[in-house]
Amino acid sequence: MTTDRAQVKAALRRQRIETPSWAYGNSGTRFKVFAQQGVPRTPQEKIDDAAQVHRFTGVAPTVAVHIPWDKVDDYAALAEHARERGVTIGAVNSNVFQDDDYMLGSVTNPDPKVRAKALKHLLECVDIMDATGSRDLKLWFSDGTNYPGQDDIRARQDRLAEALAAVYERLGENQRFLLEYKLFEPAFYTTDLPDWGTSYAHCLKLGPKAQVVVDTGHHAPGTNIEFIVAFLLREGKLGGFDFNSRFYADDDLMVGAADPFQLFRIMHEVIQGGGYTDDVAFMLDQCHNIEPKIPGQIRSVMNVQEATAKALLVDVEALREAQQNRDVLGANAVFMDAYNTDVRPLLAELREEMGLDPDPMAAYARSGYFEKIRDERKDGQAAGWGA
Ligand code: RM4
Ligand code: MN
């Protein structure tokens, strides 16, 4: 391989992976939320835990918040709390899916009063971004219908477009929104933003501050996600990722757990497509229902790093040459050679150069942080989905 090891390490050192505040709280399925020990009770404590992930990996300096799960009186103070812990607040995630009013939709609801309420929340999220200094507003809508004939599919697109235009107008100069899509669930018949094409079409109409976010768990089985990534990057419309993995429907398992090869293929397109910059946000969107949460996040960050390292190791010159020579097997061999490289020693070396422990999982386990939060957070209401 001709790729320079030092260059690969320098690129990995620059990587930024954002962790989600909700990953630190209790979570589960609609069947059961299992309570874990030491779970944060407040947004501040979630940030404290996120800071641990950064402390042991060195590449997770931001934490995404979710409103109203992380509702506080003073967002500037929350941002200050984060800074004191060595991290900053990243994307603000809106939530227009957990209120009784939203049973038939939020911004696409046939009732204009419900639409106005949802829009008000989205605009409030931009106010929060002003206070926290966040660049990105992540918009995910659970809107859709369950039964044919329930509502007018096209009218719902009009309502969606109207709300998005109002949010777009409100964005500040250095702010953007990331429009997320999801194939289905909670709506079972139509979803108003079911795929990247729908998201892309809305974003294209609005302008450069509207970008598509690819949640890796939100596609039909067999979807070629790296193709979507390559296409969106070519169009300058890839705003970021919500990383996770899934075996069936959206289930928010650890990124790289189900299909590390897919993650590598995605990172290859990101790097080749010029997306390995701050303009593309690498966020985790996961829940740790049965595994411990902070180690789950550390493992996830490491999984992204490993896929990235392998993608950086692709011998691009040799790959191009094989492609030009129509050498199908040769090109595939160059690609697979990078994927099959064990990058763990390289990442351990990088961590040592960064003044970190080469083994973040073991270092966290030794740190005593879990025992501390287990004891300190005995009383009070743990954050999470309840149940
Ligand atoms: C959605 C979507 C959003 C996340 C919520 C909690 O399925 O992935 O990004 O904010 O879940
Ligand atoms: Mn998501």
Short mmCIF file of C-alpha atoms and ligand atoms in Angstrom, two decimals:
data_model
loop_
_atom_site.label_atom_id
_atom_site.label_comp_id
_atom_site.label_asym_id
_atom_site.label_seq_id
_atom_site.Cartn_x
_atom_site.Cartn_y
_atom_site.Cartn_z
CA MET A 1 0.00 0.00 0.00
CA THR A 2 1.31 3.38 -0.94
CA THR A 3 -0.84 5.34 1.52
CA ASP A 4 1.28 7.13 4.05
CA ARG A 5 0.72 5.92 7.61
CA ALA A 6 1.41 9.35 9.10
CA GLN A 7 -1.16 10.94 6.79
CA VAL A 8 -3.75 8.36 7.74
CA LYS A 9 -3.13 9.04 11.42
CA ALA A 10 -3.33 12.79 10.89
CA ALA A 11 -6.69 12.38 9.18
CA LEU A 12 -7.96 10.15 11.97
CA ARG A 13 -6.83 12.64 14.58
CA ARG A 14 -9.00 15.29 12.89
CA GLN A 15 -12.13 13.16 12.95
CA ARG A 16 -15.08 14.37 15.03
CA ILE A 17 -17.83 11.99 16.08
CA GLU A 18 -20.82 13.43 17.92
CA THR A 19 -22.56 11.39 20.59
CA PRO A 20 -26.29 11.75 21.35
CA SER A 21 -27.52 12.76 24.80
CA TRP A 22 -30.30 10.18 24.57
CA ALA A 23 -27.82 7.31 24.35
CA TYR A 24 -26.92 7.89 28.00
CA GLY A 25 -30.49 7.65 29.30
CA ASN A 26 -32.59 4.54 29.79
CA SER A 27 -34.13 3.18 26.62
CA GLY A 28 -35.87 0.12 25.30
CA THR A 29 -38.63 -0.96 23.01
CA ARG A 30 -42.36 -0.49 23.30
CA PHE A 31 -42.34 -3.73 25.25
CA LYS A 32 -39.97 -2.74 28.03
CA VAL A 33 -37.45 -0.14 29.06
CA PHE A 34 -34.80 -1.75 31.24
CA ALA A 35 -33.43 0.51 33.93
CA GLN A 36 -29.65 0.57 34.31
CA GLN A 37 -27.57 1.74 37.25
CA GLY A 38 -25.89 5.11 37.22
CA VAL A 39 -28.04 6.55 34.46
CA PRO A 40 -28.10 10.38 34.24
CA ARG A 41 -31.01 12.20 35.80
CA THR A 42 -30.49 15.54 34.11
CA PRO A 43 -29.23 16.94 30.79
CA GLN A 44 -26.13 18.08 32.69
CA GLU A 45 -25.39 14.52 33.80
CA LYS A 46 -25.84 13.26 30.23
CA ILE A 47 -23.22 15.78 29.15
CA ASP A 48 -20.94 14.59 31.96
CA ASP A 49 -21.17 11.07 30.53
CA ALA A 50 -20.59 12.27 26.98
CA ALA A 51 -17.45 14.00 28.24
CA GLN A 52 -16.16 10.60 29.39
CA VAL A 53 -16.51 9.22 25.88
CA HIS A 54 -14.42 12.11 24.63
CA ARG A 55 -11.92 11.70 27.45
CA PHE A 56 -11.15 8.12 26.43
CA THR A 57 -11.44 8.40 22.64
CA GLY A 58 -10.26 11.97 22.00
CA VAL A 59 -12.54 12.29 18.95
CA ALA A 60 -16.01 12.87 20.44
CA PRO A 61 -15.93 16.52 21.53
CA THR A 62 -19.60 17.33 20.89
CA VAL A 63 -22.90 16.06 22.20
CA ALA A 64 -26.26 16.35 20.47
CA VAL A 65 -29.27 17.40 22.50
CA HIS A 66 -32.92 16.49 22.03
CA ILE A 67 -35.67 18.94 22.91
CA PRO A 68 -37.67 18.53 25.15
CA TRP A 69 -35.73 15.56 26.59
CA ASP A 70 -32.92 17.98 27.40
CA LYS A 71 -35.10 20.94 28.27
CA VAL A 72 -33.46 23.41 30.67
CA ASP A 73 -34.24 26.98 31.66
CA ASP A 74 -30.91 28.34 30.56
CA TYR A 75 -29.32 26.88 27.43
CA ALA A 76 -26.33 29.19 27.53
CA ALA A 77 -25.62 27.80 31.01
CA LEU A 78 -25.95 24.26 29.67
CA ALA A 79 -23.44 25.11 26.95
CA GLU A 80 -21.13 26.49 29.63
CA HIS A 81 -21.53 23.29 31.67
CA ALA A 82 -20.48 21.33 28.58
CA ARG A 83 -17.45 23.56 27.99
CA GLU A 84 -16.36 23.08 31.60
CA ARG A 85 -16.42 19.32 30.96
CA GLY A 86 -14.31 19.71 27.82
CA VAL A 87 -17.09 19.22 25.25
CA THR A 88 -19.57 21.44 23.39
CA ILE A 89 -23.19 21.10 22.41
CA GLY A 90 -23.66 19.93 18.85
CA ALA A 91 -26.84 19.38 16.88
CA VAL A 92 -30.19 20.31 18.33
CA ASN A 93 -32.76 17.59 17.65
CA SER A 94 -36.38 18.62 17.49
CA ASN A 95 -39.16 16.42 18.81
CA VAL A 96 -42.63 16.70 17.32
CA PHE A 97 -43.62 13.09 17.87
CA GLN A 98 -44.37 12.69 21.56
CA ASP A 99 -47.40 14.83 22.15
CA ASP A 100 -51.01 13.65 21.94
CA ASP A 101 -51.69 16.46 19.48
CA TYR A 102 -49.37 14.76 16.99
CA MET A 103 -51.33 11.53 16.67
CA LEU A 104 -52.18 12.34 13.04
CA GLY A 105 -48.98 14.18 12.29
CA SER A 106 -47.12 17.33 13.29
CA VAL A 107 -46.23 19.74 10.46
CA THR A 108 -48.35 17.70 8.03
CA ASN A 109 -51.35 17.37 10.33
CA PRO A 110 -54.65 18.33 8.67
CA ASP A 111 -55.37 20.61 11.65
CA PRO A 112 -53.71 24.02 11.18
CA LYS A 113 -53.56 24.55 14.97
CA VAL A 114 -51.43 21.42 15.40
CA ARG A 115 -49.23 22.47 12.50
CA ALA A 116 -48.72 25.87 14.11
CA LYS A 117 -47.79 24.24 17.41
CA ALA A 118 -45.24 21.98 15.72
CA LEU A 119 -43.72 24.87 13.79
CA LYS A 120 -43.46 26.90 16.98
CA HIS A 121 -41.43 24.09 18.53
CA LEU A 122 -39.11 23.93 15.52
CA LEU A 123 -38.52 27.69 15.68
CA GLU A 124 -37.85 27.43 19.40
CA CYS A 125 -35.17 24.88 18.59
CA VAL A 126 -33.44 27.53 16.48
CA ASP A 127 -33.60 29.91 19.48
CA ILE A 128 -31.89 27.19 21.48
CA MET A 129 -29.22 26.87 18.79
CA ASP A 130 -28.59 30.59 19.12
CA ALA A 131 -28.01 30.12 22.86
CA THR A 132 -25.84 27.01 22.58
CA GLY A 133 -23.93 28.11 19.50
CA SER A 134 -25.06 25.02 17.60
CA ARG A 135 -24.80 24.94 13.83
CA ASP A 136 -27.21 22.13 13.02
CA LEU A 137 -30.90 21.58 13.59
CA LYS A 138 -31.87 17.97 13.00
CA LEU A 139 -35.41 17.51 11.79
CA TRP A 140 -37.04 14.12 11.95
CA PHE A 141 -40.76 13.79 11.46
CA SER A 142 -42.79 10.77 12.45
CA ASP A 143 -45.55 12.10 10.20
CA GLY A 144 -47.45 9.77 7.95
CA THR A 145 -50.64 7.78 7.70
CA ASN A 146 -51.70 4.26 8.61
CA TYR A 147 -54.57 3.68 6.23
CA PRO A 148 -55.17 4.29 2.54
CA GLY A 149 -57.45 7.27 2.17
CA GLN A 150 -56.69 8.56 5.68
CA ASP A 151 -55.31 11.84 4.36
CA ASP A 152 -54.25 13.48 1.13
CA ILE A 153 -50.67 12.41 0.39
CA ARG A 154 -49.97 15.41 -1.82
CA ALA A 155 -51.51 17.97 0.54
CA ARG A 156 -49.28 16.64 3.29
CA GLN A 157 -46.25 17.38 1.09
CA ASP A 158 -47.53 20.96 0.67
CA ARG A 159 -47.85 21.34 4.45
CA LEU A 160 -44.40 19.89 4.96
CA ALA A 161 -42.90 22.27 2.40
CA GLU A 162 -44.57 25.23 4.09
CA ALA A 163 -43.18 24.35 7.52
CA LEU A 164 -39.70 23.68 6.18
CA ALA A 165 -39.67 27.03 4.38
CA ALA A 166 -40.59 28.82 7.62
CA VAL A 167 -37.80 27.08 9.54
CA TYR A 168 -35.34 27.78 6.73
CA GLU A 169 -36.20 31.48 6.87
CA ARG A 170 -35.47 31.57 10.59
CA LEU A 171 -31.99 30.03 10.31
CA GLY A 172 -29.05 32.29 11.09
CA GLU A 173 -26.12 32.84 8.80
CA ASN A 174 -24.05 29.97 10.13
CA GLN A 175 -26.89 27.61 10.83
CA ARG A 176 -28.39 24.82 8.76
CA PHE A 177 -31.00 22.18 9.08
CA LEU A 178 -30.46 18.52 8.43
CA LEU A 179 -33.57 16.83 7.10
CA GLU A 180 -33.89 13.21 8.08
CA TYR A 181 -35.92 10.50 6.39
CA LYS A 182 -37.12 7.12 7.52
CA LEU A 183 -38.75 4.37 5.50
CA PHE A 184 -41.59 3.67 7.93
CA GLU A 185 -42.52 3.64 11.62
CA PRO A 186 -44.38 4.91 13.50
CA ALA A 187 -46.53 5.42 10.41
CA PHE A 188 -47.23 2.14 8.66
CA TYR A 189 -48.81 3.09 5.35
CA THR A 190 -47.33 6.38 4.09
CA THR A 191 -44.48 8.32 5.63
CA ASP A 192 -44.19 11.95 4.60
CA LEU A 193 -40.37 11.80 4.46
CA PRO A 194 -39.71 8.16 3.66
CA ASP A 195 -36.51 8.33 1.65
CA TRP A 196 -33.47 10.38 0.66
CA GLY A 197 -35.10 11.51 -2.59
CA THR A 198 -37.99 13.19 -0.80
CA SER A 199 -35.64 14.85 1.64
CA TYR A 200 -33.32 15.91 -1.18
CA ALA A 201 -36.16 17.41 -3.23
CA HIS A 202 -37.34 19.55 -0.31
CA CYS A 203 -33.78 20.62 0.52
CA LEU A 204 -32.97 21.45 -3.08
CA LYS A 205 -35.88 23.86 -3.30
CA LEU A 206 -34.88 25.67 -0.13
CA GLY A 207 -31.18 26.25 -0.64
CA PRO A 208 -27.74 25.50 0.79
CA LYS A 209 -28.75 25.66 4.46
CA ALA A 210 -31.04 22.67 3.94
CA GLN A 211 -29.10 19.43 3.87
CA VAL A 212 -29.97 15.75 3.92
CA VAL A 213 -28.97 13.59 6.87
CA VAL A 214 -28.55 9.87 6.32
CA ASP A 215 -29.56 7.74 9.29
CA THR A 216 -27.98 4.42 8.40
CA GLY A 217 -30.83 2.50 10.08
CA HIS A 218 -33.63 4.10 8.08
CA HIS A 219 -33.57 2.18 4.80
CA ALA A 220 -35.21 -0.86 3.31
CA PRO A 221 -33.11 -4.01 3.67
CA GLY A 222 -30.59 -4.28 0.87
CA THR A 223 -30.50 -0.54 0.11
CA ASN A 224 -27.12 0.56 -1.20
CA ILE A 225 -26.46 3.37 1.28
CA GLU A 226 -23.03 4.21 -0.12
CA PHE A 227 -24.64 5.02 -3.44
CA ILE A 228 -26.91 7.54 -1.71
CA VAL A 229 -23.86 9.01 0.02
CA ALA A 230 -21.91 9.33 -3.23
CA PHE A 231 -24.88 10.95 -4.97
CA LEU A 232 -25.63 13.44 -2.20
CA LEU A 233 -21.99 14.46 -1.89
CA ARG A 234 -21.82 15.06 -5.63
CA GLU A 235 -24.80 17.37 -5.28
CA GLY A 236 -23.38 19.15 -2.22
CA LYS A 237 -26.39 17.99 -0.18
CA LEU A 238 -24.99 15.58 2.39
CA GLY A 239 -25.19 17.33 5.76
CA GLY A 240 -24.34 14.41 7.96
CA PHE A 241 -24.99 10.96 9.31
CA ASP A 242 -26.95 9.43 12.11
CA PHE A 243 -24.87 6.31 12.57
CA ASN A 244 -26.29 3.12 14.01
CA SER A 245 -26.90 -0.35 12.73
CA ARG A 246 -29.84 -2.63 12.34
CA PHE A 247 -30.65 -6.16 11.31
CA TYR A 248 -34.36 -5.71 10.53
CA ALA A 249 -36.16 -2.40 10.98
CA ASP A 250 -34.73 0.71 12.67
CA ASP A 251 -33.35 -0.59 15.94
CA ASP A 252 -30.50 1.74 16.84
CA LEU A 253 -27.84 -0.89 17.51
CA MET A 254 -24.19 0.10 17.69
CA VAL A 255 -22.79 1.41 14.42
CA GLY A 256 -20.64 -1.19 12.69
CA ALA A 257 -22.10 -3.99 14.78
CA ALA A 258 -24.34 -5.47 12.10
CA ASP A 259 -22.33 -4.75 8.98
CA PRO A 260 -18.85 -3.27 9.40
CA PHE A 261 -18.21 -3.79 5.67
CA GLN A 262 -21.13 -1.49 4.83
CA LEU A 263 -19.73 1.15 7.17
CA PHE A 264 -16.35 0.87 5.43
CA ARG A 265 -18.02 1.25 2.02
CA ILE A 266 -19.85 4.34 3.25
CA MET A 267 -16.65 5.87 4.63
CA HIS A 268 -14.88 5.15 1.36
CA GLU A 269 -17.49 7.19 -0.52
CA VAL A 270 -17.31 9.96 2.07
CA ILE A 271 -13.55 10.23 1.69
CA GLN A 272 -13.50 9.91 -2.10
CA GLY A 273 -16.41 12.32 -2.44
CA GLY A 274 -14.71 15.08 -0.46
CA GLY A 275 -17.05 14.60 2.51
CA TYR A 276 -14.38 14.08 5.14
CA THR A 277 -14.71 17.65 6.36
CA ASP A 278 -16.55 19.55 9.08
CA ASP A 279 -19.39 20.12 6.62
CA VAL A 280 -20.49 16.54 7.06
CA ALA A 281 -21.51 15.80 10.65
CA PHE A 282 -20.70 12.32 11.91
CA MET A 283 -23.28 11.73 14.60
CA LEU A 284 -24.28 8.61 16.46
CA ASP A 285 -28.00 8.02 16.89
CA GLN A 286 -28.22 4.98 19.06
CA CYS A 287 -29.81 3.57 22.16
CA HIS A 288 -28.18 1.02 24.39
CA ASN A 289 -31.09 -1.03 25.61
CA ILE A 290 -29.22 -4.02 27.02
CA GLU A 291 -25.56 -3.00 27.09
CA PRO A 292 -23.92 -0.41 29.36
CA LYS A 293 -24.27 3.01 27.84
CA ILE A 294 -20.92 4.78 28.12
CA PRO A 295 -18.95 1.71 27.00
CA GLY A 296 -21.55 1.28 24.22
CA GLN A 297 -20.75 4.77 22.99
CA ILE A 298 -16.99 4.25 23.29
CA ARG A 299 -17.24 1.03 21.28
CA SER A 300 -19.35 2.81 18.65
CA VAL A 301 -16.84 5.64 18.28
CA MET A 302 -14.08 3.03 17.89
CA ASN A 303 -16.12 1.20 15.24
CA VAL A 304 -16.43 4.40 13.21
CA GLN A 305 -12.71 5.04 13.62
CA GLU A 306 -11.86 1.53 12.42
CA ALA A 307 -14.04 1.83 9.32
CA THR A 308 -12.56 5.27 8.62
CA ALA A 309 -8.99 4.03 9.04
CA LYS A 310 -9.61 1.21 6.58
CA ALA A 311 -11.21 3.61 4.10
CA LEU A 312 -8.23 5.95 4.43
CA LEU A 313 -5.94 3.03 3.65
CA VAL A 314 -7.49 2.32 0.26
CA ASP A 315 -4.71 2.66 -2.29
CA VAL A 316 -6.57 5.15 -4.45
CA GLU A 317 -3.93 5.26 -7.17
CA ALA A 318 -3.91 1.52 -7.58
CA LEU A 319 -7.70 1.51 -7.49
CA ARG A 320 -7.98 4.15 -10.24
CA GLU A 321 -5.43 2.35 -12.35
CA ALA A 322 -7.30 -0.93 -12.09
CA GLN A 323 -10.57 0.85 -12.87
CA GLN A 324 -9.05 2.57 -15.92
CA ASN A 325 -7.67 -0.76 -17.11
CA ARG A 326 -11.12 -2.32 -16.73
CA ASP A 327 -9.51 -4.76 -14.31
CA VAL A 328 -12.60 -5.79 -12.34
CA LEU A 329 -10.90 -8.28 -10.08
CA GLY A 330 -7.85 -6.08 -9.57
CA ALA A 331 -9.96 -3.11 -8.49
CA ASN A 332 -11.99 -5.23 -6.14
CA ALA A 333 -8.78 -6.71 -4.69
CA VAL A 334 -7.38 -3.24 -3.92
CA PHE A 335 -10.64 -2.35 -2.18
CA MET A 336 -10.78 -5.57 -0.17
CA ASP A 337 -7.12 -5.33 0.75
CA ALA A 338 -7.85 -2.13 2.66
CA TYR A 339 -10.95 -3.57 4.28
CA ASN A 340 -9.09 -6.66 5.41
CA THR A 341 -6.31 -4.68 7.07
CA ASP A 342 -6.23 -4.92 10.85
CA VAL A 343 -6.18 -1.23 11.79
CA ARG A 344 -6.32 -1.73 15.53
CA PRO A 345 -2.55 -1.42 16.01
CA LEU A 346 -2.53 1.83 14.00
CA LEU A 347 -5.36 3.26 16.11
CA ALA A 348 -3.63 2.19 19.33
CA GLU A 349 -0.48 3.98 18.14
CA LEU A 350 -2.50 7.09 17.28
CA ARG A 351 -4.12 7.14 20.72
CA GLU A 352 -0.74 6.93 22.40
CA GLU A 353 0.45 9.85 20.29
CA MET A 354 -2.64 11.76 21.42
CA GLY A 355 -1.81 11.06 25.06
CA LEU A 356 -4.66 8.58 25.41
CA ASP A 357 -4.77 5.01 26.59
CA PRO A 358 -4.44 2.70 23.55
CA ASP A 359 -7.42 0.69 24.81
CA PRO A 360 -10.32 3.09 25.57
CA MET A 361 -12.69 0.32 26.70
CA ALA A 362 -10.27 -1.01 29.29
CA ALA A 363 -9.22 2.48 30.38
CA TYR A 364 -12.83 3.47 31.02
CA ALA A 365 -13.50 0.27 32.95
CA ARG A 366 -10.44 0.96 35.14
CA SER A 367 -11.30 4.62 35.66
CA GLY A 368 -13.86 4.07 38.41
CA TYR A 369 -16.32 6.44 36.71
CA PHE A 370 -19.07 3.82 36.55
CA GLU A 371 -18.77 3.05 40.27
CA LYS A 372 -18.90 6.77 40.99
CA ILE A 373 -22.10 7.44 39.01
CA ARG A 374 -23.69 4.25 40.26
CA ASP A 375 -23.34 5.53 43.82
CA GLU A 376 -23.96 9.22 43.18
CA ARG A 377 -27.08 8.74 41.06
CA LYS A 378 -28.92 6.28 43.31
CA ASP A 379 -31.77 8.65 44.04
CA GLY A 380 -33.98 10.61 41.73
CA GLN A 381 -35.55 9.92 38.38
CA ALA A 382 -33.30 8.44 35.70
CA ALA A 383 -33.61 10.07 32.27
CA GLY A 384 -35.18 8.02 29.54
CA TRP A 385 -38.35 6.90 27.91
CA GLY A 386 -39.93 5.82 31.20
CA ALA A 387 -42.14 2.68 31.23
C1 RM4 B 1 -35.80 8.82 15.11
C2 RM4 B 1 -34.70 9.51 14.33
C3 RM4 B 1 -34.13 10.71 15.02
C4 RM4 B 1 -33.99 10.56 16.48
C5 RM4 B 1 -35.23 9.92 17.09
C6 RM4 B 1 -35.07 9.68 18.56
O1 RM4 B 1 -36.01 7.53 14.65
O2 RM4 B 1 -33.69 8.58 14.05
O3 RM4 B 1 -32.89 11.06 14.49
O4 RM4 B 1 -33.85 11.85 16.98
O5 RM4 B 1 -35.53 8.73 16.45
MN MN B 2 -31.77 9.42 13.44
#
